[in-house]
Short mmCIF file of C-alpha atoms in Angstrom, two decimals:
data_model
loop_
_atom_site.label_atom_id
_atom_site.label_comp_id
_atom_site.label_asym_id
_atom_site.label_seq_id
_atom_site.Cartn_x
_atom_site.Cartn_y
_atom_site.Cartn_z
CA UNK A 1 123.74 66.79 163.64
CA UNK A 2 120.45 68.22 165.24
CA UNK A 3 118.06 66.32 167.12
CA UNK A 4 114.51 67.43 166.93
CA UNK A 5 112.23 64.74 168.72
CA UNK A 6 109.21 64.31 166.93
CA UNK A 7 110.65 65.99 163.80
CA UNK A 8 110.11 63.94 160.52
CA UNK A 9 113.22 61.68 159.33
CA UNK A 10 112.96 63.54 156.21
CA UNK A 11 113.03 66.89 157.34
CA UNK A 12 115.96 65.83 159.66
CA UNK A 13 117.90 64.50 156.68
CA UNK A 14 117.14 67.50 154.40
CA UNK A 15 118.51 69.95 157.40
CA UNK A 16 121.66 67.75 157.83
CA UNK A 17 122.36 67.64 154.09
CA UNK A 18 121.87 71.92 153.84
CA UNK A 19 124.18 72.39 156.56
CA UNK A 20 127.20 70.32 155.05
CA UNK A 21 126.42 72.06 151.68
CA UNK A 22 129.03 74.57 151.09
CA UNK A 23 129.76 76.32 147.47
CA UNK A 24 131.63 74.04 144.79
CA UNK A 25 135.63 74.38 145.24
CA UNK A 26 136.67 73.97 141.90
CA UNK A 27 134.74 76.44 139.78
CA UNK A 28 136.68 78.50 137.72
CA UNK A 29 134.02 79.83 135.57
CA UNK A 30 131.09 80.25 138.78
CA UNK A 31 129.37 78.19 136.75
CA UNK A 32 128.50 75.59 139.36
CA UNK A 33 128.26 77.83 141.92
CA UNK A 34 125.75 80.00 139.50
CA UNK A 35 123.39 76.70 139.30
CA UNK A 36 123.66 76.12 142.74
CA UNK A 37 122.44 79.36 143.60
CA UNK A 38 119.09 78.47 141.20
CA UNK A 39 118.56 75.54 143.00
CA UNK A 40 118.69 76.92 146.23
CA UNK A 41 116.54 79.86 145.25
CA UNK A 42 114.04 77.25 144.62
CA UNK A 43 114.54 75.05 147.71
CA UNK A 44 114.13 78.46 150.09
CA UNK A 45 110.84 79.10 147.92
CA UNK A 46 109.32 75.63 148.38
CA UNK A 47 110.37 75.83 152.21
CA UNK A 48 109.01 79.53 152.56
CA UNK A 49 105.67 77.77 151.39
CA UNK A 50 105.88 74.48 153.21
CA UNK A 51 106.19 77.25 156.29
CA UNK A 52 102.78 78.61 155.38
CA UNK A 53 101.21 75.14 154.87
CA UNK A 54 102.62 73.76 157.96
CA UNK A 55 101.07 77.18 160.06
CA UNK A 56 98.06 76.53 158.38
CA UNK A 57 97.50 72.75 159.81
CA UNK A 58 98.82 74.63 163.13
CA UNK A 59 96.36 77.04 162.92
CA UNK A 60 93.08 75.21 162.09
CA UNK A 61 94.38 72.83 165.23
CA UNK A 62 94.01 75.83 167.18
CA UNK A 63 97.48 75.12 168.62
CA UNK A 64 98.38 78.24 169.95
CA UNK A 65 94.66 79.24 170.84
CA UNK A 66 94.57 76.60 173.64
CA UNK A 67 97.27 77.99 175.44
CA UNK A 68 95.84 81.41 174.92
CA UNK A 69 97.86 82.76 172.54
CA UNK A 70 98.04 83.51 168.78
CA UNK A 71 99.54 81.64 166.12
CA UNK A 72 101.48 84.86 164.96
CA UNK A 73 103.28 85.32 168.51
CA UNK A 74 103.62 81.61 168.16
CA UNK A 75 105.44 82.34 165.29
CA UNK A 76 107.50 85.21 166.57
CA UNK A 77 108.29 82.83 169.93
CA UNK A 78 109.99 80.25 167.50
CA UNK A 79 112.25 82.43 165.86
CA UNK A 80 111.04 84.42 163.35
CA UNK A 81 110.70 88.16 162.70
CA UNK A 82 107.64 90.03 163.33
CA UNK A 83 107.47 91.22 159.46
CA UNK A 84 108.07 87.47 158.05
CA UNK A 85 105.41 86.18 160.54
CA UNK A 86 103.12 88.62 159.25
CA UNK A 87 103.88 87.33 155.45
CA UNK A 88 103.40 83.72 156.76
CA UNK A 89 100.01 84.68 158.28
CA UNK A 90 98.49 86.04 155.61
CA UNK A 91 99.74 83.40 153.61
CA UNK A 92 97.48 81.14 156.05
CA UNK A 93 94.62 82.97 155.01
CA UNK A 94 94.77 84.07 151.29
CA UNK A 95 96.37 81.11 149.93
CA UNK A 96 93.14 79.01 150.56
CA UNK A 97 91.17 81.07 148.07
CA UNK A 98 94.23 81.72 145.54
CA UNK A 99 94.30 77.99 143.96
CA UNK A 100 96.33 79.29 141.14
CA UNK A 101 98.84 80.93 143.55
CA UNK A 102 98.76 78.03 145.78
CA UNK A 103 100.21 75.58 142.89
CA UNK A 104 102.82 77.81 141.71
CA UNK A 105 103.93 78.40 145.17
CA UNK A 106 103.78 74.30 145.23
CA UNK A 107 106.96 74.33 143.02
CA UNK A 108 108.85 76.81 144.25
CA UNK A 109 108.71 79.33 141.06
CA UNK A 110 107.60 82.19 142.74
CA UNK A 111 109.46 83.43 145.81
CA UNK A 112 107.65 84.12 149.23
CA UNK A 113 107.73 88.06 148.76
CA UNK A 114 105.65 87.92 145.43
CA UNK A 115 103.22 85.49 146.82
CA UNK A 116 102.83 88.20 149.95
CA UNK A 117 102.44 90.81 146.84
CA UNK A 118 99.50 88.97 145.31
CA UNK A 119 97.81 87.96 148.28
CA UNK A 120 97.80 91.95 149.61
CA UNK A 121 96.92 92.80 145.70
CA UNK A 122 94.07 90.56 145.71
CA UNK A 123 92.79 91.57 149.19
CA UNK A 124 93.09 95.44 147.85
CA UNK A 125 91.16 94.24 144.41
CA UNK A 126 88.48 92.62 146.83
CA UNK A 127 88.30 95.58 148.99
CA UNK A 128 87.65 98.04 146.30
CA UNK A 129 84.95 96.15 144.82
CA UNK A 130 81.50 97.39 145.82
CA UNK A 131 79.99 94.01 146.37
CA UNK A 132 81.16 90.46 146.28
CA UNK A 133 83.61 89.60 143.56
CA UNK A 134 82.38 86.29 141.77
CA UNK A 135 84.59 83.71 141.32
CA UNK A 136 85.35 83.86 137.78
CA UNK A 137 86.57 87.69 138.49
CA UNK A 138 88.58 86.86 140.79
CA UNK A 139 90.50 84.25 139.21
CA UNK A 140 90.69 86.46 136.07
CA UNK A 141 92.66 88.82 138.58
CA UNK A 142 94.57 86.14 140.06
CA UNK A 143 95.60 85.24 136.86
CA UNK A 144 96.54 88.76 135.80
CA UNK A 145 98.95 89.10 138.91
CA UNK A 146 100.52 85.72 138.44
CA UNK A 147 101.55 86.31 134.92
CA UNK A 148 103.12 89.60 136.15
CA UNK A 149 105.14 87.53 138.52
CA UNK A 150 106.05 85.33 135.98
CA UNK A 151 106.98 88.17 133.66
CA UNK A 152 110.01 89.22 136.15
CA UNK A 153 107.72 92.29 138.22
CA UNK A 154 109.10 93.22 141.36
CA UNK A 155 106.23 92.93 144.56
CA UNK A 156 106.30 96.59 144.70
CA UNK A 157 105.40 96.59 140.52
CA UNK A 158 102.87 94.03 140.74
CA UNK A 159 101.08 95.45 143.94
CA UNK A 160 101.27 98.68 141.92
CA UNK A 161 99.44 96.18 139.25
CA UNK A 162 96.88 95.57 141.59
CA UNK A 163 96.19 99.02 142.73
CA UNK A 164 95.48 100.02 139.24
CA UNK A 165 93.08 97.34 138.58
CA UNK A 166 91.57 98.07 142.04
CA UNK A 167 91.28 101.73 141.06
CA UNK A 168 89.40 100.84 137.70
CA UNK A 169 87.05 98.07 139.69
CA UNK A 170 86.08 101.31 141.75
CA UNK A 171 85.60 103.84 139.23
CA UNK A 172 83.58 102.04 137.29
CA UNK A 173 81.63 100.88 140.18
CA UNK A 174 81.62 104.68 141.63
CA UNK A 175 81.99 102.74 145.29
CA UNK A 176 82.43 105.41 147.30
CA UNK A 177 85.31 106.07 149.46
CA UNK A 178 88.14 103.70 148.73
CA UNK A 179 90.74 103.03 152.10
CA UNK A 180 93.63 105.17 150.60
CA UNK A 181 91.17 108.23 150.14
CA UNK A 182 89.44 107.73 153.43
CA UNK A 183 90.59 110.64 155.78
CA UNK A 184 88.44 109.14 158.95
CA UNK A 185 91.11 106.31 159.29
CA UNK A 186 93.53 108.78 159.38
CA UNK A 187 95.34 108.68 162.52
CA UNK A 188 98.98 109.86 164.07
CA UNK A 189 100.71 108.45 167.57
CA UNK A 190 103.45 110.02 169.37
CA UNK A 191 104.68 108.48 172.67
CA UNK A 192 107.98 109.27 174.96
CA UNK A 193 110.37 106.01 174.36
CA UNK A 194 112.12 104.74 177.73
CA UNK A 195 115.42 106.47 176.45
CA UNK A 196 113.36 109.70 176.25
CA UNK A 197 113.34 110.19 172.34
CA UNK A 198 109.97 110.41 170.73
CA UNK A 199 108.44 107.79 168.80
CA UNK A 200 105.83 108.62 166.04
CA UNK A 201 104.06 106.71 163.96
CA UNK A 202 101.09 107.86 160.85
CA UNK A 203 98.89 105.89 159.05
CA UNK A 204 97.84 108.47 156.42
CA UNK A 205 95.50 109.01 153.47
CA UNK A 206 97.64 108.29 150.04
CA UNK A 207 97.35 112.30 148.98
CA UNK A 208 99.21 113.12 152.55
CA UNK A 209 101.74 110.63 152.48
CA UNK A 210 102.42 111.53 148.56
CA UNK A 211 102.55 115.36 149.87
CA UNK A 212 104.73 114.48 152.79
CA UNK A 213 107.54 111.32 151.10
CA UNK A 214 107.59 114.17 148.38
CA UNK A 215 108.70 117.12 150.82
CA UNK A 216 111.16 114.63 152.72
CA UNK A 217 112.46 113.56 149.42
CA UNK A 218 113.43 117.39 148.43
CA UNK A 219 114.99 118.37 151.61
CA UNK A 220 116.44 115.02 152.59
CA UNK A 221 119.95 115.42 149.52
CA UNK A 222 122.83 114.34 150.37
CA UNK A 223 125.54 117.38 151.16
CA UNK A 224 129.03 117.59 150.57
CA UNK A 225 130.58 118.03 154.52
CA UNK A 226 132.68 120.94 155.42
CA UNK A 227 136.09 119.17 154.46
CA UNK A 228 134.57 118.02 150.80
CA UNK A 229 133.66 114.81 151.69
CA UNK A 230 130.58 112.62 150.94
CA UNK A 231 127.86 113.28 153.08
CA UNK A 232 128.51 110.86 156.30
CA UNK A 233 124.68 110.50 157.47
CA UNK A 234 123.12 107.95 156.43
CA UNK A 235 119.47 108.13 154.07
CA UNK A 236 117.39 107.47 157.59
CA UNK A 237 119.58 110.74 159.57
CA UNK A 238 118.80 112.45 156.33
CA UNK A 239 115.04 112.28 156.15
CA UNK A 240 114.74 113.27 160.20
CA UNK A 241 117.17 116.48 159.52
CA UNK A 242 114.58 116.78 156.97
CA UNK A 243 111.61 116.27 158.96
CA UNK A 244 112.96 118.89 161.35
CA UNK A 245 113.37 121.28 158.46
CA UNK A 246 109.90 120.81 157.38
CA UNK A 247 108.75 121.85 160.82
CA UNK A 248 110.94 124.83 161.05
CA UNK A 249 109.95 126.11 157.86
CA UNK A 250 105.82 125.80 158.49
CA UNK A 251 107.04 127.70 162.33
CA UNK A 252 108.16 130.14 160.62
CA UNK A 253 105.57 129.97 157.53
CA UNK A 254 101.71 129.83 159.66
CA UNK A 255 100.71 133.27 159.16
CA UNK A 256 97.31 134.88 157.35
CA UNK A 257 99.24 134.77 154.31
CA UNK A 258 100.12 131.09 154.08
CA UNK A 259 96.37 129.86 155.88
CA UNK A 260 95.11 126.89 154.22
CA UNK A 261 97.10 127.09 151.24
CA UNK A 262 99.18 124.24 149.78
CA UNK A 263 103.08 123.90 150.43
CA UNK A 264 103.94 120.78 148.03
CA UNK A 265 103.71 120.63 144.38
CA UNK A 266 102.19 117.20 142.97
CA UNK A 267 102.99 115.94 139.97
CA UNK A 268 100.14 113.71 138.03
CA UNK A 269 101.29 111.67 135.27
CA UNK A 270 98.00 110.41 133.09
CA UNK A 271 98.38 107.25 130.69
CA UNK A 272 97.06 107.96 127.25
CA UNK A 273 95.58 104.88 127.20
CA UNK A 274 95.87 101.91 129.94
CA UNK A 275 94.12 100.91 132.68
CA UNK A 276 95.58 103.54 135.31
CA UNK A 277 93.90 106.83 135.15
CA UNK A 278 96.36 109.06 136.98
CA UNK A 279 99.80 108.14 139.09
CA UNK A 280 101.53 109.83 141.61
CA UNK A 281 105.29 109.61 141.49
CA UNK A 282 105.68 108.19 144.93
CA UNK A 283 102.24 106.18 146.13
CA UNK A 284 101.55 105.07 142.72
CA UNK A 285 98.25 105.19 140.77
CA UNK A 286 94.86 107.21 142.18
CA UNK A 287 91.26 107.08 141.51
CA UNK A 288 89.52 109.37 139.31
CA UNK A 289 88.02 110.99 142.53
CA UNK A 290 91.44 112.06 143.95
CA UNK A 291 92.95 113.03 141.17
CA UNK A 292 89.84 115.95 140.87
CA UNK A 293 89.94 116.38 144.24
CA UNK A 294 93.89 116.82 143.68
CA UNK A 295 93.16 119.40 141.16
CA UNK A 296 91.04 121.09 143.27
CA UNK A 297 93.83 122.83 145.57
CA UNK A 298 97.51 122.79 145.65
CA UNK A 299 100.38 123.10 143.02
CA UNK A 300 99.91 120.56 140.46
CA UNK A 301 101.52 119.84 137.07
CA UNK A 302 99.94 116.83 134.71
CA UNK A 303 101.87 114.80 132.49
CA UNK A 304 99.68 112.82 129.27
CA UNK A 305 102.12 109.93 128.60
CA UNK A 306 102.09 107.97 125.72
CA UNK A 307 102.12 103.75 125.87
CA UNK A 308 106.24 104.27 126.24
CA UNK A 309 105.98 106.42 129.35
CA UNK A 310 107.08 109.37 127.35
CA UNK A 311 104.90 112.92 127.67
CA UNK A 312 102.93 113.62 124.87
CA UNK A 313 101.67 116.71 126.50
CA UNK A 314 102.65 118.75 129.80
CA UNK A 315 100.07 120.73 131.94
CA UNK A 316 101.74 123.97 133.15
CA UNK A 317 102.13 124.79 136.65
CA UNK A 318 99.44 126.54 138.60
CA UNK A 319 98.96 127.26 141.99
CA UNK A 320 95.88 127.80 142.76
CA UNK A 321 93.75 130.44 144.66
CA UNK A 322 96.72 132.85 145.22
CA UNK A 323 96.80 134.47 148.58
CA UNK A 324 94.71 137.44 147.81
CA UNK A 325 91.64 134.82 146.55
CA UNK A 326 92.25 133.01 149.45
CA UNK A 327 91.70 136.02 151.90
CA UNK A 328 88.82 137.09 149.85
CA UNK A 329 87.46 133.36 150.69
CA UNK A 330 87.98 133.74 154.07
CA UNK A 331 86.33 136.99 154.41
CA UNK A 332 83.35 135.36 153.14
CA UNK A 333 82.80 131.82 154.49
CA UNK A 334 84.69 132.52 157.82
CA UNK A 335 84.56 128.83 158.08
CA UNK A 336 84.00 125.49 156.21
CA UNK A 337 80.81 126.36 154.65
CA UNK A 338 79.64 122.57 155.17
CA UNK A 339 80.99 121.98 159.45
CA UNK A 340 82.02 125.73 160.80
CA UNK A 341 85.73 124.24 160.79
CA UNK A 342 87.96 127.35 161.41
CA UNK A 343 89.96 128.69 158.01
CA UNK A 344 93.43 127.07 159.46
CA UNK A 345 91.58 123.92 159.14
CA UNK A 346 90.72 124.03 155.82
CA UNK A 347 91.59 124.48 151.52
CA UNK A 348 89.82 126.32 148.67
CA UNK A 349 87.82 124.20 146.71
CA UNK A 350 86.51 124.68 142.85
CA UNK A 351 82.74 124.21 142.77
CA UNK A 352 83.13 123.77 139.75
CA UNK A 353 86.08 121.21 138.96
CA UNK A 354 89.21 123.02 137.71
CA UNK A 355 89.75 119.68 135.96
CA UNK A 356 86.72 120.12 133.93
CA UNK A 357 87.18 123.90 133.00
CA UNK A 358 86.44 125.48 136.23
CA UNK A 359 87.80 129.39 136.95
CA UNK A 360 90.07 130.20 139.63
CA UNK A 361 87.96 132.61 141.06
CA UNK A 362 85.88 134.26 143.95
CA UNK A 363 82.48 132.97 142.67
CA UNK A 364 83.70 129.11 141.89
CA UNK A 365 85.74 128.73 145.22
CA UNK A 366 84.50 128.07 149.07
CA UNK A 367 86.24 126.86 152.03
CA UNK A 368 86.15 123.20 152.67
CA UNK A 369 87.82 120.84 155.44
CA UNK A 370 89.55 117.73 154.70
CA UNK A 371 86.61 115.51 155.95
CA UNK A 372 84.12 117.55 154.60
CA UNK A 373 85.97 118.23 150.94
CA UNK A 374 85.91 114.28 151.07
CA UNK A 375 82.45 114.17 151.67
CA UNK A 376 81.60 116.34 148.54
CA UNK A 377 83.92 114.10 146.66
CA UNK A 378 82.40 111.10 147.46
CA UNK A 379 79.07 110.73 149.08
CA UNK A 380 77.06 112.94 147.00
CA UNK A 381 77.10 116.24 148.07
CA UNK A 382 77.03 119.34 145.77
CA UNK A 383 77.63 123.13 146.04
CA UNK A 384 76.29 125.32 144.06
CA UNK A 385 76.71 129.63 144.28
CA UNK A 386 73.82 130.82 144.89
CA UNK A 387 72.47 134.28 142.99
CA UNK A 388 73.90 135.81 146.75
CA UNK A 389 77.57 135.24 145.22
CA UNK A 390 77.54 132.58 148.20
CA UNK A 391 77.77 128.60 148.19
CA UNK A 392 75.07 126.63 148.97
CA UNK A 393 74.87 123.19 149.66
CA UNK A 394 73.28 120.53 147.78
CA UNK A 395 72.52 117.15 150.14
CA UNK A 396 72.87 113.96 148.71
CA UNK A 397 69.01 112.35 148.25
CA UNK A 398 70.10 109.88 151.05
CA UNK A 399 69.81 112.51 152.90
CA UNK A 400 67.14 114.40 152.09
CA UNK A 401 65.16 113.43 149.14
CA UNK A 402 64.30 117.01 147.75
CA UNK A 403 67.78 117.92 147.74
CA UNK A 404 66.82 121.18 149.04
CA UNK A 405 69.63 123.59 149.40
CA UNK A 406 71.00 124.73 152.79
CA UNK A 407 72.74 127.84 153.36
CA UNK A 408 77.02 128.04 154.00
CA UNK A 409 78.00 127.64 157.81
CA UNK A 410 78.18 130.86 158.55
CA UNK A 411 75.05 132.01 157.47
CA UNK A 412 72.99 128.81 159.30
CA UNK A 413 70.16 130.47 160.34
CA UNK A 414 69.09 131.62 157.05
CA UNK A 415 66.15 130.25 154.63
CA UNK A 416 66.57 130.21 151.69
CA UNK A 417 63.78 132.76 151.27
CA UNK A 418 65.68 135.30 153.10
CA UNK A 419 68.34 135.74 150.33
CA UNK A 420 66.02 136.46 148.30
#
C-alpha cells in the first residue's frame, strides 16, 4: 500500500483498489475483460481531467510561482512528460471558457487527447477571427467540435474541423494574414548536439511544410534490401536518407536553369460544396488566399470533389513559367520588383491570377519574394504592367492614399513620367 501524507483517504483508497485490479480470470468469451476495458477507459478520462482541475487550483495558488518556478516544470518535476504537461496546461487555461467541454470532460466521455483537440481548435477559431468572437459564436463552435467528438472523429479530424471553420471565419472576414500563411514567423535552428550530430528544428509556413512532408513522403519508400528482404530501417531512418537525398538532388539541381522555379507538385482537392474551400493532402484545408497564391507558381493539379470525396472534375497538370519564361523574367526585373531581392530568392508570380484566367506569359508574370509575394496577397498591394511591358506597383491606400504607382525595383529612380 502507498502512503502519501496529506493525500485524501479517497484518493488513497481508489489507488490501492487500481493496483490490486488485474483482468477477470475466467472469461472465456473476453466479455468481462471487454467491459472492463470501458470502464477503465472512463476512469483514465475522469482522472486525466481531475489532473487538469487539480493544476488549475495549483496554479491560481501560485504554487510553483513562489518558489520561482512554473507550474509546467512543476509538472514535468512530478513525473510527467513534457508533451502531457503541455496538454494539462492548456487544459488549465481553455477549459475555463469551454463550459460545454468542461462538463463532458466532468464524466469522463471524452478522452484527454480530444479535449487537447478542441481546446487548440478553438484557440485557432479565435485566432483567425478578426476581432473578438462573441459569446454566442463561440459556443456555436464549441458545440460544433463537441458533436464531432461525440460522432467518433479522431483529434487530428476534428482539429482538421476546426481549421476549416477557422479558414471560412477568415475569408469571410478577409483578416489578413492568418499564422499558417505568415512567412515572418518563419524560422529554422540548427545547433551541434554534445555527441556531435546536428540537431534541426523548423517552424514553417503550412505551403512549405506541405511542399517539404510531400517531397520526404516520395523519396522516403520502403526498399527491398540486397538479399530480398523487407526494408530493415525504420520510417524515422527513412525520411533522414530522404532528407539527405533532397539535398543532394537541389546540389546538384541550383543552376540558371532551375532559379526560382518550383521542385514539388501540390495537389489541391476543392469541395463542391462544404465549408472547406481547398485542402492539401498533408496540412489539411487552406484559405482562399493560399490556394491563389498556390496557383500562382509551382506544379499544381486541382481536384472538384463531390459531397462523397469522389472527383467530379480533374485540373490537368501545369507547371508554370517554364524555364525559358522564367529567364525572360529575370532578364527584365533583375530582382523582386517590390524589395531588390536577388532572382535565387524569389518565384514568378501571375499579375493577373492564373486561378481566375490569367496567361502564362511574359506580360502577366514578375519576380516576387516570399515576403513580398505575401504582401501582395494579403495587405493590399497590386501590380499592374504598365504600357512599358513592365510591372508597376500599386500601394495599398494605408499606405499612400492616391495609390499612385511606383516603378519595379530595378528601375527605382524612375517617375512615372519618364516612361512615358
Amino acid at each position: 500500500m502507498f502512503q502519501y501524507l496529506g493525500v485524501m483517504p479517497e484518493l488513497a483508497t481508489l489507488l490501492d483498489q487500481l493496483i490490486e485490479t488485474s483482468p477477470p480470470a475466467d472469461d472465456p468469451t473476453g466479455r468481462a475483460t471487454f467491459d472492463a476495458l470501458k470502464v477503465l477507459r472512463l476512469i483514465r478520462n475522469i482522472i486525466d481531467h481531475q489532473i487538469v482541475t487539480h493544476t488549475a487550483q495549483l496554479d491560481e495558488l501560485g504554487v510553483a510561482q513562489k518558489v520561482g518556478s512554473t507550474t509546467k516544470k512543476l509538472l514535468i518535476e512530478m513525473g510527467h512528460a513534457p508533451a502531457p504537461a503541455d496538454r494539462i496546461m492548456r487544459g488549465v487555461d481553455g477549459l475555463p471558457t469551454l463550459p460545454a467541454l468542461a462538463r463532458h470532460a466532468a464524466d469522463g466521455r471524452l478522452s484527454a487527447e480530444v479535449l487537447d483537440a478542441i481546446v487548440r481548435g478553438m484557440n485557432h477559431i479565435e485566432k483567425r477571427c478578426p476581432g473578438r468572437l462573441s459569446d454566442d459564436d463561440k459556443g456555436s463552435y464549441e458545440i460544433k467540435l463537441i458533436g464531432q467528438a461525440l460522432s467518433g472523429s479522431t483529434p487530428t479530424e476534428i482539429r482538421k474541423h476546426a481549421l476549416a471553420l477557422g479558414n471560412t471565419l477568415a475569408d469571410a472576414a478577409d483578416a489578413g494574414v492568418p499564422a499558417a500563411d505568415d512567412s515572418s514567423l518563419n524560422a529554422v535552428t540548427a545547433h551541434t548536439t554534445d555527441a556531435g550530430r546536428i540537431d534541426i528544428r523548423a517552424d514553417l509556413t503550412q505551403t512549405i511544410g506541405e511542399k517539404f512532408l510531400a517531397m520526404i513522403d516520395e523519396r522516403s519508400c520502403p526498399r527491398p534490401e540486397p538479399d530480398g528482404a523487407d526494408d530493415r530501417r525504420t520510417a524515422e531512418q527513412r525520411r533522414a536518407d530522404a532528407f539527405e537525398l533532397i539535398l543532394d538532388q537541389a546540389a546538384l539541381g541550383a543552376t540558371i536553369d532551375s532559379i526560382g522555379s518550383p521542385r514539388t507538385q501540390l495537389t489541391l482537392t476543392i469541395p463542391a460544396t462544404g465549408v472547406n474551400p481547398a485542402e492539401l493532402p498533408w496540412t489539411g484545408c487552406v484559405s482562399h488566399a493560399t490556394a491563389k497564391r498556390l496557383s500562382c507558381d509551382g506544379s499544381l493539379t486541382e481536384f472538384v470533389l463531390d459531397g462523397e470525396g469522389v472527383p467530379l472534375q480533374m485540373g490537368h497538370t501545369h507547371r508554370l513559367f517554364p524555364t525559358r519564361l522564367r529567364k525572360a523574367v529575370i532578364v527584365r526585373d533583375k530582382c523582386c520588383v517590390k524589395c531588390g531581392a536577388p532572382p535565387s530568392h524569389t518565384q514568378v508570380h501571375h499579375i493577373q491570377h492564373w486561378v481566375d484566367g490569367g496567361p502564362t506569359d511574359l506580360d502577366n508574370g514578375c519576380l516576387l519574394c516570399q515576403r513580398c509575394h505575401t504582401q501582395v496577397h494579403h495587405h493590399g498591394w497590386e501590380i499592374v504592367m504598365g504600357f512599358d511591358r513592365h510591372p508597376w506597383l500599386v500601394p495599398p491606400a494605408t499606405i499612400d492614399p492616391h495609390r499612385r504607382p511606383l516603378p519595379a525595383y530595378n528601375r527605382r529612380t524612375m517617375q512615372l513620367d519618364d516612361a512615358a
